[in-house]
Amino acid sequence: MDIQAEMKQKAEAAKRAAARLALLSTDVKNKALLAMADALEKRSEVILQANELDLEDARQKKVKRSYLDRLLLDEGRIASMAEGLRQTAALPDPVATGDYSTVRPNGLEIRRVRVPLGVIGIIYEARPNVTADAAALCLKAGNAVILRGGSEAIRSNIAISSLLAKAAYKAGIPEGAIQFVDFTDREAVDAMMHMRGYLDVIIPRGGAGLIKHVTENSSVPVIETGTGVCHTFVDASADQDMAIKIAVNAKVSRCSVCNAMETLLVHQAIAAEFLPKLVAAMTEKHVVLRGCERARAICPEMEEATEEDWSTEYGDLILSVRVVDDLTMAIEHINRYNTGHSETIVTKDILSAHRFQREVDAAAVYVNASTRFTDGFEFGFGAEIGISTQKLHARGPMGLMALTSTKYLIYGEGQIRE
Amino acid sequence: MDIQAEMKQKAEAAKRAAARLALLSTDVKNKALLAMADALEKRSEVILQANELDLEDARQKKVKRSYLDRLLLDEGRIASMAEGLRQTAALPDPVATGDYSTVRPNGLEIRRVRVPLGVIGIIYEARPNVTADAAALCLKAGNAVILRGGSEAIRSNIAISSLLAKAAYKAGIPEGAIQFVDFTDREAVDAMMHMRGYLDVIIPRGGAGLIKHVTENSSVPVIETGTGVCHTFVDASADQDMAIKIAVNAKVSRCSVCNAMETLLVHQAIAAEFLPKLVAAMTEKHVVLRGCERARAICPEMEEATEEDWSTEYGDLILSVRVVDDLTMAIEHINRYNTGHSETIVTKDILSAHRFQREVDAAAVYVNASTRFTDGFEFGFGAEIGISTQKLHARGPMGLMALTSTKYLIYGEGQIRE
């Protein structure tokens, strides 16, 4: 059978499963999640064997060490996946919760309740833990899921998804609810992107290239996630010690993630005093600095930043630095170069703080805190399926609620419209 | 200048306007809406002259009478447009309203507030009143709008949009906030669909062909609207007089709109008693009936329904009728053939009602009321920009809230992430 035909079969099975899954009680879903967690731990040797084969292939291709690290599974990481499943079981179920209710003058009673989206496609890259995380969140919100992981983790993903699906179906989840695409061909991704009518949404998770490819070519609705060119603006009135602490945290605590800072902007009034302190603190953490002309006039040890730097997500220990005239220029810079993810101002001035929050266009706009907090757990939603950088449907960390839609239930006693 | 370049210029101007528009007070927006309403009424002769030229062209093309009626403007219809603008001014402003607020254990204060989407593209067909309605709703929700109406109403639309834009800009709305695409070429639509990064969403309003073209080819996110294959299911326990009243209302009160009924399903236990009454009531209203075999065995005067009928939105005085074994078969039929718009059950049985509402997959699921109520005004949201039949972002009637996104505002005192 060809890829198109097999993908269609998967999608049809997912759609059938979704109709039944939407009606399951929270109890059944939670028990399934716990059984899935147990299955991962009990059969960890199956996963580890598969993972070892993936790792061998990757080593032969002489990939980067950080890449190998993303791919690697061990007992600890499998336990973390299982723990994620159990945490998802503990989260409140959004399905059937109401968020609007009214009685119209004609007596019609209108309620709006949350319903699952239906069938969700997740297209992702290296990390095999996404397989478990995504399956858990989609299931808890009552959705069927079609998972398509990267080819480099194909054996690990097949092992994980098979264990999860088997455990779920045994616990009463309809067959077809958790499916993994075992084709590594690009054709499978393209088939998914054109399954309008079967898939209700596709969420790509991974590098900018993958996300661009999916958002530009999918006829299925897409939620754009993940790329983050995040800024810290150090205002004239900033507590400079606080600013250094926040900047170092935003850059260094985990530089490969999307909520890490890529560019620091500093008000010209304090640049001469602040920048040497920043350089010292960042250099100590092995961060390479790339400055604009004015920044380099103060700290010539910085490399030269080019226009391209302002829109680059380094994902690495590199920081671009720019001296700005004032708050207006800082906001303009951010709104021009950011990706709509997370931005922060360090300031003591309430008017600057207010204006920054109003005028900066991003999912999360901070005052006196690190951008690293943009995350489902830190925001209090529990695990997230990704961080949306678009404005439609969901913006910022997407928890269970973002995996639902709504339905109006209307109760009448024979009303007709005049 | 070519179409691509000019469209890009429009989009850039809209994006600049959107940044300023997002910050305007409700007062300024409301005053602009009232000034726009006045402008339409005071300069109605300009609109009527333009409309007469559009009508002449249409008459020469010998279009259908109903088509001419959609195109026609008169003083009364212009007054209605103006009234729509004034009603939009009176609606509550969704921008900056909060819908989530929490303090995290680390002291971070997180609020989620409504923000405009940014730049909205509306692609629509014949009715020139959409120009005013869409401009008003987008403006009130703080968005810039790029309007692209049908070629048949081009002169009317240019007249209306010019008056609206001029009045708005004079009242303090940034230039570029209300733009009309005066190219009638299809190329302009295609250019709009690929302006990712400038347009935040496209909402197509019109026939199934237009909507399919846009949803399948746009790289800008799309909200699918409007097509409605709506059903009425008459259960075994139904109050049959109520069922007739609801069915006639759902079919006849305005058969060209998306919330009108296209197919009636009746439980086999009462079909022999109910169908002759239905045929009498519908025939009196000049409705042509097309029945399944079992329906025609009872009422042979019905035409024969084919498989195609079950998925057809007639938009006309035609009704397909099917006898079903039971509630299960009714739900299966609906979930197979519907477009996710509006469905209703007529029943006295609380269990049937509950199951129907839970299991039917549609934006609005009614018990004992006409599907014709699915509408922004009837639901209490005021004017609507369309009725979403997709699950992402908004489902059902889309009022001002559906034209907004969210933003997280986080207030800290130096918090960093461990």
Tab-separated table of C-alpha atoms in Angstrom, chain A:
chain	number	residue	atom	x	y	z
A	1	MET	CA	0.000	0.000	0.000
A	2	ASP	CA	1.336	3.468	-0.771
A	3	ILE	CA	1.941	6.164	1.803
A	4	GLN	CA	-1.053	8.299	0.813
A	5	ALA	CA	-3.442	5.377	1.163
A	6	GLU	CA	-2.000	4.242	4.464
A	7	MET	CA	-2.049	7.783	5.872
A	8	LYS	CA	-5.684	8.094	4.861
A	9	GLN	CA	-6.465	4.834	6.625
A	10	LYS	CA	-4.761	6.105	9.777
A	11	ALA	CA	-6.701	9.351	9.597
A	12	GLU	CA	-10.021	7.591	9.147
A	13	ALA	CA	-9.305	5.348	12.115
A	14	ALA	CA	-8.337	8.413	14.162
A	15	LYS	CA	-11.523	10.201	13.211
A	16	ARG	CA	-13.666	7.229	14.200
A	17	ALA	CA	-11.790	6.965	17.495
A	18	ALA	CA	-12.162	10.698	18.149
A	19	ALA	CA	-15.955	10.516	17.969
A	20	ARG	CA	-16.008	7.929	20.762
A	21	LEU	CA	-13.122	9.435	22.703
A	22	ALA	CA	-14.990	12.732	22.986
A	23	LEU	CA	-17.667	10.993	25.038
A	24	LEU	CA	-15.445	9.127	27.492
A	25	SER	CA	-15.577	9.982	31.158
A	26	THR	CA	-12.611	11.606	32.863
A	27	ASP	CA	-12.222	8.450	34.943
A	28	VAL	CA	-11.604	6.216	31.951
A	29	LYS	CA	-9.101	8.669	30.480
A	30	ASN	CA	-7.216	9.017	33.756
A	31	LYS	CA	-7.012	5.277	34.318
A	32	ALA	CA	-5.668	4.867	30.808
A	33	LEU	CA	-2.995	7.522	31.426
A	34	LEU	CA	-1.869	5.751	34.574
A	35	ALA	CA	-1.776	2.412	32.765
A	36	MET	CA	0.283	4.035	30.012
A	37	ALA	CA	2.751	5.356	32.576
A	38	ASP	CA	3.108	1.909	34.117
A	39	ALA	CA	3.625	0.322	30.696
A	40	LEU	CA	6.544	2.633	29.896
A	41	GLU	CA	8.286	1.793	33.133
A	42	LYS	CA	7.571	-1.926	33.088
A	43	ARG	CA	8.712	-2.348	29.510
A	44	SER	CA	11.545	0.164	29.601
A	45	GLU	CA	13.989	-2.404	28.202
A	46	VAL	CA	12.048	-2.452	24.904
A	47	ILE	CA	12.392	1.315	24.674
A	48	LEU	CA	16.061	1.325	25.645
A	49	GLN	CA	16.916	-1.326	23.054
A	50	ALA	CA	15.183	0.641	20.311
A	51	ASN	CA	16.829	3.829	21.509
A	52	GLU	CA	20.269	2.225	21.399
A	53	LEU	CA	19.764	1.417	17.704
A	54	ASP	CA	18.741	5.028	17.018
A	55	LEU	CA	21.794	6.264	18.910
A	56	GLU	CA	24.111	3.961	16.950
A	57	ASP	CA	22.814	5.322	13.661
A	58	ALA	CA	23.220	8.864	14.905
A	59	ARG	CA	26.775	8.250	16.089
A	60	GLN	CA	27.679	6.839	12.695
A	61	LYS	CA	26.351	10.028	11.107
A	62	LYS	CA	28.682	11.940	13.449
A	63	VAL	CA	25.977	14.296	14.706
A	64	LYS	CA	26.650	16.944	17.353
A	65	ARG	CA	26.913	15.948	20.995
A	66	SER	CA	23.907	18.111	21.944
A	67	TYR	CA	21.913	16.282	19.301
A	68	LEU	CA	22.837	12.906	20.719
A	69	ASP	CA	21.844	14.156	24.134
A	70	ARG	CA	18.366	15.090	22.892
A	71	LEU	CA	17.957	11.639	21.400
A	72	LEU	CA	19.231	9.679	24.405
A	73	LEU	CA	16.849	7.831	26.709
A	74	ASP	CA	17.754	6.157	29.994
A	75	GLU	CA	15.802	4.807	32.948
A	76	GLY	CA	15.647	8.298	34.440
A	77	ARG	CA	14.209	9.862	31.331
A	78	ILE	CA	11.691	7.074	30.910
A	79	ALA	CA	10.653	7.625	34.527
A	80	SER	CA	10.202	11.324	33.693
A	81	MET	CA	7.959	10.463	30.758
A	82	ALA	CA	5.904	8.205	33.025
A	83	GLU	CA	5.743	10.962	35.622
A	84	GLY	CA	4.493	13.355	32.911
A	85	LEU	CA	1.683	10.941	32.081
A	86	ARG	CA	0.705	10.708	35.757
A	87	GLN	CA	0.757	14.487	36.113
A	88	THR	CA	-1.512	14.795	33.093
A	89	ALA	CA	-3.910	12.345	34.720
A	90	ALA	CA	-3.981	14.650	37.747
A	91	LEU	CA	-4.847	17.787	35.733
A	92	PRO	CA	-8.499	18.894	35.586
A	93	ASP	CA	-10.344	17.666	32.503
A	94	PRO	CA	-11.403	20.647	30.350
A	95	VAL	CA	-14.014	18.688	28.378
A	96	ALA	CA	-17.650	19.648	29.058
A	97	THR	CA	-16.730	22.546	31.328
A	98	GLY	CA	-18.885	25.570	30.572
A	99	ASP	CA	-17.588	29.067	29.909
A	100	TYR	CA	-20.701	30.999	28.882
A	101	SER	CA	-24.325	30.669	29.807
A	102	THR	CA	-27.284	32.919	29.167
A	103	VAL	CA	-31.049	32.984	28.871
A	104	ARG	CA	-32.312	35.036	25.955
A	105	PRO	CA	-35.414	37.236	26.127
A	106	ASN	CA	-37.338	34.608	24.114
A	107	GLY	CA	-36.548	31.988	26.768
A	108	LEU	CA	-33.860	30.111	24.836
A	109	GLU	CA	-31.203	28.837	27.218
A	110	ILE	CA	-27.746	28.956	25.665
A	111	ARG	CA	-24.661	27.319	27.157
A	112	ARG	CA	-21.208	27.082	25.681
A	113	VAL	CA	-19.170	24.040	26.706
A	114	ARG	CA	-15.684	22.808	25.901
A	115	VAL	CA	-15.370	19.904	23.469
A	116	PRO	CA	-12.292	18.171	22.096
A	117	LEU	CA	-10.815	19.492	18.850
A	118	GLY	CA	-11.075	16.031	17.286
A	119	VAL	CA	-7.956	14.716	15.590
A	120	ILE	CA	-4.638	16.451	16.231
A	121	GLY	CA	-1.506	15.959	14.165
A	122	ILE	CA	1.822	16.546	15.908
A	123	ILE	CA	4.921	16.821	13.731
A	124	TYR	CA	8.127	16.942	15.741
A	125	GLU	CA	11.837	16.372	15.650
A	126	ALA	CA	14.492	14.679	17.760
A	127	ARG	CA	13.284	14.331	21.377
A	128	PRO	CA	11.392	11.034	21.810
A	129	ASN	CA	9.778	12.238	25.056
A	130	VAL	CA	7.448	14.373	22.928
A	131	THR	CA	5.767	11.123	21.878
A	132	ALA	CA	4.582	10.461	25.434
A	133	ASP	CA	3.887	14.086	26.380
A	134	ALA	CA	1.809	14.829	23.301
A	135	ALA	CA	-0.107	11.557	23.434
A	136	ALA	CA	-0.996	12.228	27.077
A	137	LEU	CA	-2.218	15.796	26.579
A	138	CYS	CA	-4.221	14.976	23.454
A	139	LEU	CA	-5.846	11.993	25.171
A	140	LYS	CA	-6.724	13.896	28.344
A	141	ALA	CA	-8.432	16.601	26.273
A	142	GLY	CA	-10.413	13.903	24.441
A	143	ASN	CA	-8.573	14.063	21.122
A	144	ALA	CA	-7.190	11.376	18.866
A	145	VAL	CA	-3.590	12.054	17.885
A	146	ILE	CA	-1.425	11.230	14.889
A	147	LEU	CA	2.225	11.547	15.858
A	148	ARG	CA	4.980	12.017	13.332
A	149	GLY	CA	8.415	12.142	14.938
A	150	GLY	CA	11.806	12.679	13.360
A	151	SER	CA	13.447	9.849	11.426
A	152	GLU	CA	16.468	9.870	13.754
A	153	ALA	CA	14.312	8.692	16.686
A	154	ILE	CA	12.076	6.406	14.675
A	155	ARG	CA	12.761	3.192	16.569
A	156	SER	CA	12.459	4.842	19.983
A	157	ASN	CA	9.214	6.517	18.937
A	158	ILE	CA	7.717	3.320	17.564
A	159	ALA	CA	8.572	1.509	20.802
A	160	ILE	CA	7.088	4.237	22.986
A	161	SER	CA	3.955	4.797	20.939
A	162	SER	CA	3.240	1.061	20.641
A	163	LEU	CA	3.471	0.598	24.398
A	164	LEU	CA	1.276	3.633	25.002
A	165	ALA	CA	-1.373	2.654	22.459
A	166	LYS	CA	-1.567	-0.935	23.655
A	167	ALA	CA	-1.935	0.122	27.294
A	168	ALA	CA	-4.506	2.772	26.398
A	169	TYR	CA	-6.686	0.470	24.301
A	170	LYS	CA	-6.576	-2.172	27.017
A	171	ALA	CA	-7.833	0.463	29.466
A	172	GLY	CA	-10.867	1.328	27.336
A	173	ILE	CA	-9.575	4.001	24.947
A	174	PRO	CA	-10.961	3.368	21.443
A	175	GLU	CA	-8.489	1.866	18.958
A	176	GLY	CA	-7.010	4.416	16.614
A	177	ALA	CA	-6.825	7.139	19.265
A	178	ILE	CA	-3.008	7.074	19.463
A	179	GLN	CA	-1.212	6.526	16.193
A	180	PHE	CA	2.356	6.931	15.138
A	181	VAL	CA	3.456	7.448	11.528
A	182	ASP	CA	6.239	4.956	10.927
A	183	PHE	CA	7.145	6.268	7.488
A	184	THR	CA	10.236	8.403	7.587
A	185	ASP	CA	9.516	9.828	4.123
A	186	ARG	CA	8.726	13.502	3.808
A	187	GLU	CA	5.682	12.372	1.826
A	188	ALA	CA	3.997	11.345	5.074
A	189	VAL	CA	4.244	14.902	6.417
A	190	ASP	CA	2.875	16.274	3.176
A	191	ALA	CA	-0.007	13.819	3.294
A	192	MET	CA	-0.849	14.930	6.855
A	193	MET	CA	-0.824	18.582	5.834
A	194	HIS	CA	-3.524	17.968	3.259
A	195	MET	CA	-5.922	15.871	5.327
A	196	ARG	CA	-8.465	18.623	5.796
A	197	GLY	CA	-11.686	17.034	6.967
A	198	TYR	CA	-9.771	14.361	8.904
A	199	LEU	CA	-7.264	16.362	10.900
A	200	ASP	CA	-8.607	19.345	12.822
A	201	VAL	CA	-5.244	20.932	13.542
A	202	ILE	CA	-1.546	20.310	13.066
A	203	ILE	CA	0.981	21.440	15.653
A	204	PRO	CA	4.586	21.423	14.448
A	205	ARG	CA	7.250	21.296	17.153
A	206	GLY	CA	10.878	21.739	16.265
A	207	GLY	CA	13.222	23.965	14.328
A	208	ALA	CA	12.302	27.047	12.347
A	209	GLY	CA	12.628	25.147	9.054
A	210	LEU	CA	10.049	22.530	9.976
A	211	ILE	CA	7.646	25.126	11.322
A	212	LYS	CA	7.946	27.309	8.231
A	213	HIS	CA	7.395	24.345	5.943
A	214	VAL	CA	4.241	23.298	7.755
A	215	THR	CA	2.703	26.747	8.270
A	216	GLU	CA	3.235	27.719	4.640
A	217	ASN	CA	2.029	24.531	3.013
A	218	SER	CA	-0.640	22.974	5.205
A	219	SER	CA	-4.289	23.196	4.227
A	220	VAL	CA	-5.136	21.793	7.661
A	221	PRO	CA	-5.179	24.638	10.225
A	222	VAL	CA	-1.799	24.992	11.959
A	223	ILE	CA	-0.768	26.387	15.317
A	224	GLU	CA	2.640	27.960	14.940
A	225	THR	CA	4.930	27.267	17.868
A	226	GLY	CA	8.228	27.767	19.283
A	227	THR	CA	10.673	30.112	17.642
A	228	GLY	CA	11.708	32.740	20.131
A	229	VAL	CA	13.851	35.804	19.548
A	230	CYS	CA	13.317	37.142	23.069
A	231	HIS	CA	14.583	40.474	24.391
A	232	THR	CA	15.533	42.013	27.716
A	233	PHE	CA	15.352	45.822	27.830
A	234	VAL	CA	17.314	47.461	30.620
A	235	ASP	CA	15.686	50.845	31.186
A	236	ALA	CA	17.479	53.976	32.496
A	237	SER	CA	15.890	53.520	35.921
A	238	ALA	CA	16.636	49.811	36.216
A	239	ASP	CA	18.040	48.228	39.347
A	240	GLN	CA	21.238	47.205	37.611
A	241	ASP	CA	22.035	44.266	39.856
A	242	MET	CA	18.551	42.916	39.200
A	243	ALA	CA	19.048	43.506	35.477
A	244	ILE	CA	22.290	41.483	35.456
A	245	LYS	CA	20.660	38.676	37.409
A	246	ILE	CA	17.665	38.569	35.045
A	247	ALA	CA	19.811	38.824	31.907
A	248	VAL	CA	22.141	36.023	32.985
A	249	ASN	CA	19.174	33.826	33.865
A	250	ALA	CA	17.392	34.587	30.581
A	251	LYS	CA	20.502	33.808	28.549
A	252	VAL	CA	22.309	31.098	30.426
A	253	SER	CA	19.913	28.951	32.457
A	254	ARG	CA	19.015	26.970	29.305
A	255	CYS	CA	20.162	28.668	26.157
A	256	SER	CA	18.726	26.138	23.688
A	257	VAL	CA	15.075	26.778	24.525
A	258	CYS	CA	12.676	29.192	22.905
A	259	ASN	CA	12.133	31.439	25.941
A	260	ALA	CA	15.858	32.184	26.316
A	261	MET	CA	17.015	35.747	25.586
A	262	GLU	CA	18.801	36.425	22.290
A	263	THR	CA	19.166	40.225	22.410
A	264	LEU	CA	19.694	42.671	25.270
A	265	LEU	CA	18.758	46.317	24.763
A	266	VAL	CA	20.066	48.945	27.133
A	267	HIS	CA	19.068	52.588	27.586
A	268	GLN	CA	21.879	54.915	26.481
A	269	ALA	CA	21.720	56.857	29.760
A	270	ILE	CA	23.153	53.904	31.708
A	271	ALA	CA	24.958	51.992	28.965
A	272	ALA	CA	28.466	53.130	29.969
A	273	GLU	CA	27.910	52.004	33.544
A	274	PHE	CA	25.895	48.849	32.819
A	275	LEU	CA	27.635	47.234	29.866
A	276	PRO	CA	31.012	46.514	31.523
A	277	LYS	CA	29.145	44.746	34.348
A	278	LEU	CA	27.116	42.778	31.790
A	279	VAL	CA	30.222	41.775	29.862
A	280	ALA	CA	31.909	40.566	33.036
A	281	ALA	CA	28.902	38.518	34.149
A	282	MET	CA	28.265	37.012	30.724
A	283	THR	CA	31.903	36.264	29.998
A	284	GLU	CA	32.106	34.376	33.262
A	285	LYS	CA	29.314	32.163	31.897
A	286	HIS	CA	31.115	31.732	28.563
A	287	VAL	CA	28.617	33.837	26.639
A	288	VAL	CA	29.927	35.429	23.438
A	289	LEU	CA	28.690	38.999	23.048
A	290	ARG	CA	27.953	40.767	19.773
A	291	GLY	CA	27.405	44.493	20.114
A	292	CYS	CA	26.145	47.392	18.035
A	293	GLU	CA	28.566	50.228	17.332
A	294	ARG	CA	27.596	52.198	20.434
A	295	ALA	CA	27.925	49.137	22.642
A	296	ARG	CA	31.366	48.369	21.223
A	297	ALA	CA	32.474	51.946	21.810
A	298	ILE	CA	31.956	51.195	25.494
A	299	CYS	CA	33.097	47.552	25.490
A	300	PRO	CA	35.382	46.986	22.508
A	301	GLU	CA	35.835	43.345	23.484
A	302	MET	CA	32.425	42.573	22.031
A	303	GLU	CA	32.225	41.136	18.529
A	304	GLU	CA	30.488	43.203	15.900
A	305	ALA	CA	26.745	42.579	15.538
A	306	THR	CA	25.338	42.645	12.017
A	307	GLU	CA	21.759	43.323	10.920
A	308	GLU	CA	21.223	39.573	10.764
A	309	ASP	CA	21.995	39.157	14.467
A	310	TRP	CA	18.879	41.084	15.494
A	311	SER	CA	16.591	38.441	14.057
A	312	THR	CA	18.649	35.376	14.926
A	313	GLU	CA	17.567	32.750	17.444
A	314	TYR	CA	21.029	31.535	18.472
A	315	GLY	CA	19.898	28.741	20.770
A	316	ASP	CA	23.433	28.988	22.043
A	317	LEU	CA	25.668	30.981	24.425
A	318	ILE	CA	25.670	34.034	22.167
A	319	LEU	CA	24.011	37.352	22.997
A	320	SER	CA	23.515	40.393	20.786
A	321	VAL	CA	23.556	43.766	22.549
A	322	ARG	CA	22.236	47.100	21.380
A	323	VAL	CA	22.246	50.540	22.969
A	324	VAL	CA	18.940	52.349	22.347
A	325	ASP	CA	18.060	56.032	22.716
A	326	ASP	CA	14.990	55.446	24.814
A	327	LEU	CA	11.968	53.275	25.529
A	328	THR	CA	10.394	54.158	22.186
A	329	MET	CA	13.391	52.854	20.283
A	330	ALA	CA	13.468	49.725	22.446
A	331	ILE	CA	9.816	48.984	21.677
A	332	GLU	CA	10.354	49.651	17.978
A	333	HIS	CA	13.360	47.330	17.895
A	334	ILE	CA	11.454	44.553	19.637
A	335	ASN	CA	8.323	44.845	17.518
A	336	ARG	CA	10.456	44.774	14.388
A	337	TYR	CA	12.702	41.815	15.195
A	338	ASN	CA	10.850	39.655	17.703
A	339	THR	CA	8.915	36.477	16.981
A	340	GLY	CA	6.023	37.304	19.301
A	341	HIS	CA	7.250	35.062	22.102
A	342	SER	CA	8.518	36.657	25.356
A	343	GLU	CA	9.973	40.079	26.183
A	344	THR	CA	10.961	41.741	29.439
A	345	ILE	CA	11.766	45.209	30.735
A	346	VAL	CA	13.860	45.869	33.836
A	347	THR	CA	12.764	49.211	35.244
A	348	LYS	CA	11.711	51.092	38.378
A	349	ASP	CA	9.537	53.473	36.375
A	350	ILE	CA	5.854	52.525	36.461
A	351	LEU	CA	5.072	54.496	33.295
A	352	SER	CA	7.826	52.740	31.339
A	353	ALA	CA	6.615	49.383	32.610
A	354	HIS	CA	3.023	50.101	31.620
A	355	ARG	CA	3.927	51.404	28.179
A	356	PHE	CA	6.237	48.442	27.513
A	357	GLN	CA	3.510	45.956	28.407
A	358	ARG	CA	0.906	47.746	26.295
A	359	GLU	CA	2.983	48.387	23.204
A	360	VAL	CA	5.214	45.343	22.884
A	361	ASP	CA	3.522	42.759	20.690
A	362	ALA	CA	4.293	39.325	22.112
A	363	ALA	CA	2.601	36.384	23.813
A	364	ALA	CA	4.207	37.228	27.176
A	365	VAL	CA	5.439	40.650	28.251
A	366	TYR	CA	7.287	40.805	31.568
A	367	VAL	CA	8.242	43.513	34.013
A	368	ASN	CA	11.282	42.769	36.186
A	369	ALA	CA	11.432	39.020	35.589
A	370	SER	CA	13.243	36.585	33.351
A	371	THR	CA	11.669	35.549	30.020
A	372	ARG	CA	12.474	31.958	30.959
A	373	PHE	CA	9.164	31.712	32.851
A	374	THR	CA	7.081	31.367	29.670
A	375	ASP	CA	6.135	27.747	30.122
A	376	GLY	CA	2.976	25.805	30.894
A	377	PHE	CA	4.107	24.665	34.336
A	378	GLU	CA	5.383	28.114	35.365
A	379	PHE	CA	2.094	29.717	34.272
A	380	GLY	CA	0.099	27.195	36.275
A	381	PHE	CA	-1.460	25.229	33.394
A	382	GLY	CA	0.550	22.050	33.816
A	383	ALA	CA	2.265	20.365	30.880
A	384	GLU	CA	2.136	22.141	27.546
A	385	ILE	CA	1.899	20.907	23.982
A	386	GLY	CA	3.962	23.864	22.788
A	387	ILE	CA	4.164	27.645	22.981
A	388	SER	CA	2.054	29.370	20.366
A	389	THR	CA	3.618	32.393	18.702
A	390	GLN	CA	0.562	33.135	16.609
A	391	LYS	CA	-2.532	35.059	17.591
A	392	LEU	CA	-5.228	32.706	16.395
A	393	HIS	CA	-6.793	30.135	18.770
A	394	ALA	CA	-4.063	30.142	21.406
A	395	ARG	CA	-1.139	32.406	22.249
A	396	GLY	CA	1.667	31.527	24.635
A	397	PRO	CA	1.922	28.227	26.529
A	398	MET	CA	-0.741	25.796	25.305
A	399	GLY	CA	-2.096	23.505	27.970
A	400	LEU	CA	-5.133	21.224	27.857
A	401	MET	CA	-7.542	24.112	27.256
A	402	ALA	CA	-5.795	24.947	23.976
A	403	LEU	CA	-6.547	21.413	22.794
A	404	THR	CA	-10.285	21.990	23.004
A	405	SER	CA	-12.931	23.857	21.046
A	406	THR	CA	-16.443	24.855	22.052
A	407	LYS	CA	-19.996	23.877	21.244
A	408	TYR	CA	-23.201	25.779	21.916
A	409	LEU	CA	-25.973	23.776	23.569
A	410	ILE	CA	-29.347	25.448	23.220
A	411	TYR	CA	-32.461	24.378	25.056
A	412	GLY	CA	-35.863	25.549	23.886
A	413	GLU	CA	-39.552	24.791	24.256
A	414	GLY	CA	-40.595	25.202	20.650
A	415	GLN	CA	-39.069	28.610	19.892
A	416	ILE	CA	-39.016	29.717	16.273
A	417	ARG	CA	-37.398	32.802	14.808
A	418	GLU	CA	-39.658	35.642	13.700
